[in-house]
XYZ file of C-alpha atoms in Angstrom:
570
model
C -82.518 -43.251 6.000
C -79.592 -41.942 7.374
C -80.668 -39.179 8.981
C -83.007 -41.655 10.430
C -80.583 -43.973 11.565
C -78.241 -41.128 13.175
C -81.019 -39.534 14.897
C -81.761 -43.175 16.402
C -78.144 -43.699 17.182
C -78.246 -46.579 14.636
C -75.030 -47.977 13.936
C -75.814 -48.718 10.043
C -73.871 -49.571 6.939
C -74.336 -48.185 3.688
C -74.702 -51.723 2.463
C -77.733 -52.334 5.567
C -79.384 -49.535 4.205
C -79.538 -50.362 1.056
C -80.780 -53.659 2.290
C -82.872 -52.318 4.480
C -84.538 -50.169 1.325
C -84.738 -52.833 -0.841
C -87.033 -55.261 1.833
C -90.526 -56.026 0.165
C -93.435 -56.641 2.824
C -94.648 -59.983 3.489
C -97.282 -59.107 0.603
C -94.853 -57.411 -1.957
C -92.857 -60.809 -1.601
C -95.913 -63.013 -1.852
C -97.340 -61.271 -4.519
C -93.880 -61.536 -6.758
C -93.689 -64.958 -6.072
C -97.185 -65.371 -7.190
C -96.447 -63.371 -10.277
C -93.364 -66.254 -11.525
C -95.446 -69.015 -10.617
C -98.111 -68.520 -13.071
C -96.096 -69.226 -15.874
C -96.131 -73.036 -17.484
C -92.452 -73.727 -17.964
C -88.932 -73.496 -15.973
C -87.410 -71.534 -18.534
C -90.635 -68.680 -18.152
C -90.478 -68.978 -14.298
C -86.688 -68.229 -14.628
C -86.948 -65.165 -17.072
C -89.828 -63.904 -14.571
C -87.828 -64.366 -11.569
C -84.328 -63.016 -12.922
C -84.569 -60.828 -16.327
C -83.217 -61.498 -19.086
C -80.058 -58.265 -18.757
C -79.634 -60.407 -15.401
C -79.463 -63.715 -17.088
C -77.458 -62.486 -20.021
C -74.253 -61.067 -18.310
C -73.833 -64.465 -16.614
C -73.927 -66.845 -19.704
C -70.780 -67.578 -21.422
C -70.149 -65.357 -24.100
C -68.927 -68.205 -26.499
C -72.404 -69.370 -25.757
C -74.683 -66.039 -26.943
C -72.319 -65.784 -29.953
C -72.889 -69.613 -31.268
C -76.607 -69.485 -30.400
C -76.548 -66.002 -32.023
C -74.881 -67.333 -35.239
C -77.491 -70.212 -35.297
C -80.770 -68.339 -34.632
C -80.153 -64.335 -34.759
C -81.050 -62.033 -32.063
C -82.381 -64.354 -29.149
C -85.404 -63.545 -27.357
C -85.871 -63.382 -23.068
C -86.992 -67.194 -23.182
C -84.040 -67.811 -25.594
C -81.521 -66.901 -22.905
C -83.759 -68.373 -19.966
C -83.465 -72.198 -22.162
C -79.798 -71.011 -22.481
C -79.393 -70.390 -18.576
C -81.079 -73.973 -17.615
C -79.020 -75.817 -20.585
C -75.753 -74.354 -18.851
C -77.195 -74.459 -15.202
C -79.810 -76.715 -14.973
C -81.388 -77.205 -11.980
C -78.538 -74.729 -10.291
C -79.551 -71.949 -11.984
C -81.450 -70.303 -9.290
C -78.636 -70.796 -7.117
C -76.234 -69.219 -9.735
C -78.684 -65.768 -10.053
C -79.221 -65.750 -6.094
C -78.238 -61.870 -5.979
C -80.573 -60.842 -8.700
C -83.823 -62.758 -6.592
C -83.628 -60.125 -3.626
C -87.220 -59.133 -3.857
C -88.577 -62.473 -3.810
C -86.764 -63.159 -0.329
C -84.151 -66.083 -1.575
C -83.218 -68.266 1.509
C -79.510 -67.387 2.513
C -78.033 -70.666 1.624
C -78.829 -72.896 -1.554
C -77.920 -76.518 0.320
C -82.017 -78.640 -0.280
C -82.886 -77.395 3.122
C -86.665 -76.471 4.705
C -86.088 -72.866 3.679
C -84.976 -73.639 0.287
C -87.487 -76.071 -0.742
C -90.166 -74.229 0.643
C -88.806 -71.249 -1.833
C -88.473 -72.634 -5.083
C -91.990 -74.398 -4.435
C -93.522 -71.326 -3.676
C -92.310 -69.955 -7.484
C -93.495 -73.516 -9.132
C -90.446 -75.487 -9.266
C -89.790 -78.604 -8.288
C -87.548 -79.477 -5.462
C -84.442 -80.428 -7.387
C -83.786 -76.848 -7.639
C -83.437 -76.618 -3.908
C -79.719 -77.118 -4.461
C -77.964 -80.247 -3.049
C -77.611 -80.846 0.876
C -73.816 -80.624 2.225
C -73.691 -84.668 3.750
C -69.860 -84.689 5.381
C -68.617 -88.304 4.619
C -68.565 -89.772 8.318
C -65.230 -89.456 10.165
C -64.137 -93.072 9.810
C -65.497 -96.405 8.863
C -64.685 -99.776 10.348
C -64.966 -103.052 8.490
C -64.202 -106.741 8.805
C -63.258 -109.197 6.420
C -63.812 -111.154 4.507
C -65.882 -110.985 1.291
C -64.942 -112.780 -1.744
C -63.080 -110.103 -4.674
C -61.981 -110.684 -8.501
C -59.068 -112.761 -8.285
C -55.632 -110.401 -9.230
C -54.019 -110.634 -12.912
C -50.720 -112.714 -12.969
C -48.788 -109.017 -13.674
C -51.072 -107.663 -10.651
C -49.308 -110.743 -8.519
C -46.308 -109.749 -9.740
C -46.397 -106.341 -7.981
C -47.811 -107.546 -5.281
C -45.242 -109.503 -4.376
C -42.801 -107.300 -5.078
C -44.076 -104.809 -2.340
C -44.530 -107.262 0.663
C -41.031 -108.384 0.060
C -40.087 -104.425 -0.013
C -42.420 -104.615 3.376
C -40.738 -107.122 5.451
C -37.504 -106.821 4.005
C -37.613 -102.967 4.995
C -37.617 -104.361 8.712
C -33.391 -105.198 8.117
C -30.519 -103.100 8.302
C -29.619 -101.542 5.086
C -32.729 -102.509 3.025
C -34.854 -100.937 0.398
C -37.840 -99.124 2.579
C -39.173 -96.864 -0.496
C -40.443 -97.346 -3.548
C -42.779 -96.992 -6.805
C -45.302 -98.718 -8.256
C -46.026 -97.581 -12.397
C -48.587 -98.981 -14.340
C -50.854 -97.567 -16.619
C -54.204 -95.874 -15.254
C -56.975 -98.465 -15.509
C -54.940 -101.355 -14.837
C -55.607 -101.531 -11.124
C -52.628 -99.542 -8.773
C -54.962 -98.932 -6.026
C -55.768 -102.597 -5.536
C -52.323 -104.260 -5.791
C -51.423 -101.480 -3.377
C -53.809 -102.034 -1.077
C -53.849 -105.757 -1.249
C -50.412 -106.224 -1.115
C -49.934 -104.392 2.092
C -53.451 -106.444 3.604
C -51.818 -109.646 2.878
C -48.496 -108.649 4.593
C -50.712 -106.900 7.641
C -52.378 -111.146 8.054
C -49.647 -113.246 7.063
C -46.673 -111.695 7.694
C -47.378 -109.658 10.644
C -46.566 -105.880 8.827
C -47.509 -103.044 11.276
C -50.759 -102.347 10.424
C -50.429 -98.211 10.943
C -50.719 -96.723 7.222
C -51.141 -93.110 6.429
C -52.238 -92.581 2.411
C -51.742 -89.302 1.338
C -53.577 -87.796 -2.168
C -54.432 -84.352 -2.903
C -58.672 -84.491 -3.923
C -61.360 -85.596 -2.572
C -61.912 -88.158 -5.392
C -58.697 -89.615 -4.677
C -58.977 -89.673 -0.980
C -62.580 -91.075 -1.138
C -61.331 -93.984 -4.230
C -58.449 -95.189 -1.713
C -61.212 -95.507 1.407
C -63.347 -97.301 -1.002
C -60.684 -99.956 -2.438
C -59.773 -100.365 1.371
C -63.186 -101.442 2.386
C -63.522 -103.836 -0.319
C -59.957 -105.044 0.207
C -60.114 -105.260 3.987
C -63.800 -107.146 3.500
C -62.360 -109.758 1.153
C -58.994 -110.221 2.348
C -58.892 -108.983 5.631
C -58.284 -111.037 9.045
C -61.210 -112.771 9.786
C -63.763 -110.992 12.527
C -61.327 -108.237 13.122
C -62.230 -104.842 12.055
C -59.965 -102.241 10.533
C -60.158 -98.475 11.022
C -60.475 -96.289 7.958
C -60.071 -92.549 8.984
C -60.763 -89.915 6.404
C -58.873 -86.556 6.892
C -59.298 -84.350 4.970
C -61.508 -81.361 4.544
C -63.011 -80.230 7.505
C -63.098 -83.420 8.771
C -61.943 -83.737 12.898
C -58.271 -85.241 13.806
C -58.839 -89.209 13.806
C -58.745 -91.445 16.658
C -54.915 -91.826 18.051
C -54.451 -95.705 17.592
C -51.919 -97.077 15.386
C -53.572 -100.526 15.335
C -55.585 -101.867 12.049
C -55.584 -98.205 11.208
C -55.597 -96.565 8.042
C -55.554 -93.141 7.531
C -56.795 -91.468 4.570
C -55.397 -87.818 4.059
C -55.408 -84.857 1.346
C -51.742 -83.856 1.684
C -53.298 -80.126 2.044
C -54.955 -81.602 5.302
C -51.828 -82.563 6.358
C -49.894 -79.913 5.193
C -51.637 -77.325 7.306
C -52.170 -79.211 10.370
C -48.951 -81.407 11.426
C -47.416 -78.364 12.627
C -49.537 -79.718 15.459
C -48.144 -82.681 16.618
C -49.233 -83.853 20.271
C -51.691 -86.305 21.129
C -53.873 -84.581 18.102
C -51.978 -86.195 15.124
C -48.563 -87.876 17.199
C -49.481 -91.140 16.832
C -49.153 -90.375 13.185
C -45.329 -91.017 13.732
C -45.536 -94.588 14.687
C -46.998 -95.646 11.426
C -44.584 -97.604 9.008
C -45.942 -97.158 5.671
C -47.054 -93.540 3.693
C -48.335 -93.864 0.732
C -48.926 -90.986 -1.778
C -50.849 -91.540 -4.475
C -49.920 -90.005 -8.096
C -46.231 -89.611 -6.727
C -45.718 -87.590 -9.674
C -46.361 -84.427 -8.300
C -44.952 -85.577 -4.901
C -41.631 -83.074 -5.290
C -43.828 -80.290 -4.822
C -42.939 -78.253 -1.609
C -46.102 -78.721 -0.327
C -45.550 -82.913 -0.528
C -41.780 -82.340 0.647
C -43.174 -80.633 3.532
C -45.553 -83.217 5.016
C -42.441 -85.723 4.517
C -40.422 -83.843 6.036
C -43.013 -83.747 8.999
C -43.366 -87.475 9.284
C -39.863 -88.514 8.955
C -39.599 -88.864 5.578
C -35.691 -86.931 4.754
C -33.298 -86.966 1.868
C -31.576 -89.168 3.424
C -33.203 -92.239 3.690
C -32.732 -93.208 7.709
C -33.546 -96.461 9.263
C -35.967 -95.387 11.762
C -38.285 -93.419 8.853
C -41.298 -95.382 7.437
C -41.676 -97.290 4.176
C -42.446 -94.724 1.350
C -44.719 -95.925 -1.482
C -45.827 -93.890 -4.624
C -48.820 -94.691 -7.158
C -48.190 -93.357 -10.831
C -49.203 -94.019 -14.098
C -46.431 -91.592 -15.081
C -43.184 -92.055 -13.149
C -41.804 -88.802 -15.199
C -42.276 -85.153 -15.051
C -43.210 -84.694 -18.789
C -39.641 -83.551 -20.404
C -37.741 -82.098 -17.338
C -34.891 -84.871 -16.897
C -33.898 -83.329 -13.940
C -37.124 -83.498 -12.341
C -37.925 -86.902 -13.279
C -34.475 -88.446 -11.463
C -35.114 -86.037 -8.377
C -38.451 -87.981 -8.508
C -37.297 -91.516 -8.651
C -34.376 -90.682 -6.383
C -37.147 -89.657 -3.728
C -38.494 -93.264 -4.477
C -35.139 -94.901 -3.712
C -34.984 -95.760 -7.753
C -36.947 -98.802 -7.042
C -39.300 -99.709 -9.215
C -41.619 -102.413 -7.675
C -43.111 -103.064 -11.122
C -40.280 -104.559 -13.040
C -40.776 -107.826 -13.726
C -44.686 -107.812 -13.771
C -44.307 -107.161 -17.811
C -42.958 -108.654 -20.651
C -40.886 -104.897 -21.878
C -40.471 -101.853 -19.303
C -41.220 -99.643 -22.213
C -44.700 -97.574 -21.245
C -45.722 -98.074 -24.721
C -44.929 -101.974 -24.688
C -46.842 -102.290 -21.555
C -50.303 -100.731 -22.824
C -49.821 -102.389 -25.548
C -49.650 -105.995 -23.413
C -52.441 -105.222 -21.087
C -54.627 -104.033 -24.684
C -54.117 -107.566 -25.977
C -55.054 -108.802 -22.596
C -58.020 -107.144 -22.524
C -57.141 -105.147 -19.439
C -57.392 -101.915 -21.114
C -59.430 -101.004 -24.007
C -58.271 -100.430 -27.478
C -58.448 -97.189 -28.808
C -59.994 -95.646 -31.503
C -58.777 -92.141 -33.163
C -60.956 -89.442 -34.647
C -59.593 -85.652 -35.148
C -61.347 -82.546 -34.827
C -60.187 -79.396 -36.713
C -59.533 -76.804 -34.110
C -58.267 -73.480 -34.921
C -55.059 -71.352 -35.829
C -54.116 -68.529 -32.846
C -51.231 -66.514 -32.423
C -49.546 -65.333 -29.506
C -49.254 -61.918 -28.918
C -45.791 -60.514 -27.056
C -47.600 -60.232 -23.968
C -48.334 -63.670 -24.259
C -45.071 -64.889 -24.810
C -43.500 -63.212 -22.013
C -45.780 -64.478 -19.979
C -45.037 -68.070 -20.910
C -40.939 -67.098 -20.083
C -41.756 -65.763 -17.196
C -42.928 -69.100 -15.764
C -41.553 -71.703 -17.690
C -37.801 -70.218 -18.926
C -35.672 -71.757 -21.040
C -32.898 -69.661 -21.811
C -30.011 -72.173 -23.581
C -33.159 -72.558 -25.861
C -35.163 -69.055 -26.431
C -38.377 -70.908 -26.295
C -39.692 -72.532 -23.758
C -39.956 -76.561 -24.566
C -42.640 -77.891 -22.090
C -45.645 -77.035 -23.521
C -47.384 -74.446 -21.371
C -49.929 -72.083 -22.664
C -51.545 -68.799 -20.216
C -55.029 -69.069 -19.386
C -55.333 -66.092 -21.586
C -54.402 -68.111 -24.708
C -56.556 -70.804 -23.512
C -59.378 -67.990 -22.774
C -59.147 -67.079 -26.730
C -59.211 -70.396 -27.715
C -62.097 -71.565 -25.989
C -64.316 -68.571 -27.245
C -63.342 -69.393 -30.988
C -67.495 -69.975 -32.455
C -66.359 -72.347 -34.999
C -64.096 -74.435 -33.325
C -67.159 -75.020 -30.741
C -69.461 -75.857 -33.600
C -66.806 -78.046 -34.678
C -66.704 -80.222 -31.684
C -70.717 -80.235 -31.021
C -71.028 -81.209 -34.979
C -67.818 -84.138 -34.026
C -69.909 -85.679 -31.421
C -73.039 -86.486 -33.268
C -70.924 -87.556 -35.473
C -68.949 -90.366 -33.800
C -70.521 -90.560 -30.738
C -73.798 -93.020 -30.183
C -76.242 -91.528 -27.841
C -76.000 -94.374 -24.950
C -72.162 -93.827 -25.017
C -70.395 -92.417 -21.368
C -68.403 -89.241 -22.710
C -65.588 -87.645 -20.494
C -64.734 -83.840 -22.104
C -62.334 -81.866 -21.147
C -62.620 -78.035 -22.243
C -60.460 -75.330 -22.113
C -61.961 -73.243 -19.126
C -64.940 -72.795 -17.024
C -67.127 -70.694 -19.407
C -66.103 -73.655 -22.030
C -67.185 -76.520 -20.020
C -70.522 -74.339 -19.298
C -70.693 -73.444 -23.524
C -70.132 -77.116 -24.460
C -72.476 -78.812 -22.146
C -75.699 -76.364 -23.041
C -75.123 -76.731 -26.692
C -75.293 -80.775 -26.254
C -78.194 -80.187 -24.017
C -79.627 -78.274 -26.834
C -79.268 -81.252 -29.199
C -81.300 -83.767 -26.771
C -77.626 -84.721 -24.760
C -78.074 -84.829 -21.119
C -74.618 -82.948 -19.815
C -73.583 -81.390 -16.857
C -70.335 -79.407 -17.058
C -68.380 -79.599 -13.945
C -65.113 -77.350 -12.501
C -63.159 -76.622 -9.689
C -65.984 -73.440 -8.925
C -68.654 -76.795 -8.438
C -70.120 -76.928 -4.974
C -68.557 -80.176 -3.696
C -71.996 -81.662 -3.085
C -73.142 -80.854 -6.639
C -69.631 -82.511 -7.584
C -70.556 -85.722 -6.313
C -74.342 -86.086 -7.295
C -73.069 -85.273 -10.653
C -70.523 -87.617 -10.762
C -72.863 -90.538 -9.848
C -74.987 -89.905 -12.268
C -72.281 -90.343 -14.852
C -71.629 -93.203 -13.433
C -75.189 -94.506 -13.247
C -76.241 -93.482 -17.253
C -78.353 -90.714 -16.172
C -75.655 -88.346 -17.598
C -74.826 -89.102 -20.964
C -71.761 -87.001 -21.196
C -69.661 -85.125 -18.260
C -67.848 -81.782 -19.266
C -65.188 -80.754 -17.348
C -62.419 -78.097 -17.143
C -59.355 -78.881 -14.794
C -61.112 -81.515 -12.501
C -61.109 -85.167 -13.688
C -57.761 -85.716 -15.030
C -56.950 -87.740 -12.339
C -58.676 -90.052 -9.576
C -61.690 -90.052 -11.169
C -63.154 -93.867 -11.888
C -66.363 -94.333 -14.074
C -64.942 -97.640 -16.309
C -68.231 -97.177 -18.336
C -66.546 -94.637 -19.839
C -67.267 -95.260 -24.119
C -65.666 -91.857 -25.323
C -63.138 -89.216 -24.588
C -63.311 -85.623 -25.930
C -59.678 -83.651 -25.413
C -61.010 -80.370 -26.489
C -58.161 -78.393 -25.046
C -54.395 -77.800 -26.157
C -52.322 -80.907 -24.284
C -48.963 -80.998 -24.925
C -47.636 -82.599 -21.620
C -47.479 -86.911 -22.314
C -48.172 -87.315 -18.932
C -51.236 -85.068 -18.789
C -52.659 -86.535 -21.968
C -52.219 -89.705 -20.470
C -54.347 -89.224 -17.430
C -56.883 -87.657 -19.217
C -57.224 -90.267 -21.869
C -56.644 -93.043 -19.342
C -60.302 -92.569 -17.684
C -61.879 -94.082 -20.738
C -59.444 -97.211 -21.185
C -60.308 -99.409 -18.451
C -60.752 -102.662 -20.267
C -63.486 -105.531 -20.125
C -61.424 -107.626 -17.591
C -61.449 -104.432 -15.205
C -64.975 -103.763 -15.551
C -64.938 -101.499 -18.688
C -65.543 -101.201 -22.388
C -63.283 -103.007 -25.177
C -63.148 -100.197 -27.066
C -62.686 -96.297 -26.598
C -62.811 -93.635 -28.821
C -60.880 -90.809 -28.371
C -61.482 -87.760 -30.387
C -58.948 -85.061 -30.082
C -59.206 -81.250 -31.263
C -56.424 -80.590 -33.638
C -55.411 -76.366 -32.972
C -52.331 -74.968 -34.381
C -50.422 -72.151 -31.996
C -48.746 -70.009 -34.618
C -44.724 -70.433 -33.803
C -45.390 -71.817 -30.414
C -42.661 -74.673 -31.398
C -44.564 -77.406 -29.511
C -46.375 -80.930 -30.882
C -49.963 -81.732 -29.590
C -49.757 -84.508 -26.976
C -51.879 -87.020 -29.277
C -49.499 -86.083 -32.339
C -47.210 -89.121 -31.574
C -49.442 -91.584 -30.641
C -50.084 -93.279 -33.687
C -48.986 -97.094 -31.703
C -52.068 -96.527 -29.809
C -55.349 -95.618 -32.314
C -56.632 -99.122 -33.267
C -58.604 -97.805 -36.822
């Protein structure tokens, strides 16, 4: 072929050669296609269409050893049932480059091409992949609709901001700070209401810019402004809701009943061109960033810095307001006052609560029946040990020198690799949730990596669970079907590794699984908080939260959950 192509004067690649040698005729293809579409089941038409060496050295080796362990040597349909348990309707998507000589479309997005392929091999359309729908550029809305009535502590805050809002407008007043309330008790809409009520009654410029750093959190804050704006808005007069971020265009230049919703990575990466693109950007007079927690990062300090947020706390900058369920950086003391420093120290939440003790305050809103009560169940994990290579990685990042070991809980992917691929400790938390956990109960999990989240959801698939396991490595569109089927009941439990710690609303949500090492308060807090939205905010009054129990051989740290005993309602 080469010889061909040089005596042509064919400028070819070794890599269009080989794809030009491993084309199959219009027949060839038709008659391979015909060939997987004989067979009665998915998990046959799969095995035909991929082979089983293909579909074994992409299944999660934690996965082949517990099925092996189970069963004994597994057959070709074995790992094809594996495959769709971990994959499901994704799978031919996930095996694309081992379906060359059936003539896979190019993309896997529920297109003409696509559907028209996996019909032609006999299955049905869903595994045509999901079709990439950008959200629209902005939305505009008028008010207003009727809402839920705030809580008396929800006033509270609310109050407490407007009069941080107008009172911002004098010399030598307060222009920043925090609201901190638990997640589930409703941040989002006292911010958002507060700062509609000033933008009607008291005449606040109505120019916001809210800054997260997902696309759940963007998409929750354009959501809770529609539904604010609707109910509370000025009547017949529509407000702007911009989303940018994404690939999503620059949004209209108009600082009037606009909102703009950003991912501060958006932002991060485009200020740098200010004109008539993003300028009007500057005239805005409140920023918002939501989980201010992680708002000292450089990448956070940056876009501040870019909109006239400094140090220094000038007159002319624009209010700052941060969101948290967490106004703390786990145990670094330092980093926790350089947060509420950035904040101006002002805590717009005092007041709305009879103790400002965290513990106090769930424990209020519990009673209330704004969050749910909490039951406790522990799952044996196992025992590892770190290896020297392990713990210099952990001093590398995370050095504490006065101390020889470092004290804020961080463990190396490659510990958390070895962890997840322990057989029994699986087996333990599959044999845990049928267990405790009632079939028509909304689970949240949270594994230890990818290949875990993938291992844990085909096992409960296995057992007659409908799960989905979800990461950062999800196509976005996938993301977001999946997550409304949670939502919906479809999806009995949602398995996820790294992704819905934070911003992520389903108050249906009957039962948490923290199958991963946590040691960080904060962390544990936001993971566990996605299941204890109470009755009164649209959720459950009860949760149960099981946790896996491991022990790190001399690692010198307590589990998150270890210390929690004021919470578990046994």
């Amino acid at each position: 072929m080469k010889l061909v192509a040089s005596a042509l004067e064919l400028v070819l690649s070794d890599s269009d050669i080989i794809a030009v040698l491993q084309r199959r005729t219009p027949a060839e293809v038709k008659a391979w296609r015909k060939e997987v579409r004989q067979f009665a089941t998915d998990s046959e038409r799969l095995l035909a269409a991929v082979g089983e060496d293909n579909l074994r050295s992409r299944l999660p080796r934690s996965l082949l050893a517990v099925l092996e362990d189970e069963q004994g040597p597994l057959t070709g349909l074995d790992i094809a049932e594996a495959a769709i348990a971990t994959h499901h309707t994704d799978a031919l998507r996930q095996f694309k480059e081992h379906l060359g000589h059936l003539d896979p479309p190019r993309q896997w997005a529920g297109g003409r091409a696509e559907l028209e392929f996996v019909r032609s091999l006999g299955f049905s359309d869903e595994w045509a992949g999901e079709q990439r729908r950008r959200r629209p550029a902005f939305m505009e809305v008028e008010g207003p609709r009727s809402l839920k009535e705030l809580h008396p502590y929800q006033k509270k805050v609310a109050a407490n901001l407007r009069e941080m809002l107008l009172s911002g407008q004098n010399e030598g007043a307060q222009r920043r700070g925090t609201i901190s309330m638990p997640t589930g008790s409703g941040k989002t809409r006292v911010a958002v209401q507060a700062v509609v009520e000033a933008i009607r009654d008291d005449g606040f410029p109505s120019g916001v810019l809210w800054v997260a750093d997902r696309d759940e959190l963007c998409e929750q804050a354009v959501q809770a402004w529609e539904e604010v704006w609707r109910s509370e808005g000025i009547e017949a007069k529509q407000l702007r809701i911009s989303r940018l971020w994404g690939v999503q265009p620059a949004p209209l230049p108009s600082s009037d009943l606009h909102v703009v919703v950003a991912s501060v990575q958006t932002l991060h990466s485009r200020l740098s061109r200010w004109g008539k693109e993003y300028g009007f950007l500057r005239d805005f007079q409140l920023v918002v960033f939501d989980e201010a927690h992680r708002s000292i990062s450089p990448t956070s300090t940056s876009v501040m810095r870019e909109i006239g947020l400094t140090y220094r706390q000038e007159e002319e900058e624009p209010r700052l307001l941060g969101l948290t369920a967490t106004p703390y950086r786990g145990h670094d003391e330092a980093e926790t006052k350089w947060l509420a420093r950035r904040y101006g120290e002002n805590r717009l939440d005092r007041g709305a609560f009879r103790s400002d003790d965290p513990q106090e305050v769930i424990q209020e809103l519990q009673h209330e029946g704004v969050l749910a009560r909490a039951n406790h169940e522990l799952i044996e994990g196992g025992t590892f040990e770190l290896s020297d290579s392990d713990w210099e990685e952990i001093r590398k990042f995370v050095p504490k020198p006065e101390q020889g070991v470092p004290r804020r809980g961080w463990l190396p992917q490659s510990v958390e690799d070895r962890i997840a691929a322990n057989t029994e400790r699986t087996r333990h938390i599959i044999e845990a949730y049928e267990k405790h956990i009632e079939p028509d109960w909304s689970t949240l999990i949270f594994a230890t990596s990818v290949e875990h989240a993938q291992t844990l959801a085909a096992l409960l698939n296995r057992i007659g669970i409908t799960a989905r396991p979800v990461s950062g490595t999800t196509e976005p569109a996938t993301r977001r079907r999946v997550v409304e089927e949670f939502r919906s009941g479809e999806i009995q439990a949602l398995v996820n590794y790294a992704v819905f710690r934070e911003g992520f609303d389903a108050p249906k949500t009957r039962a948490i699984i923290v199958a991963r090492p946590v040691y960080s308060p904060n962390l544990y807090f936001q993971m566990i908080g996605r299941g204890l939205r109470g009755p009164k905010n649209g959720g459950d009054d009860r949760c149960l939260i099981l946790n896996v129990r491991d022990n790190i051989e001399g690692f010198g740290e307590a589990l998150a959950f270890s210390d929690l005993d004021w919470l578990w309602d046994n």
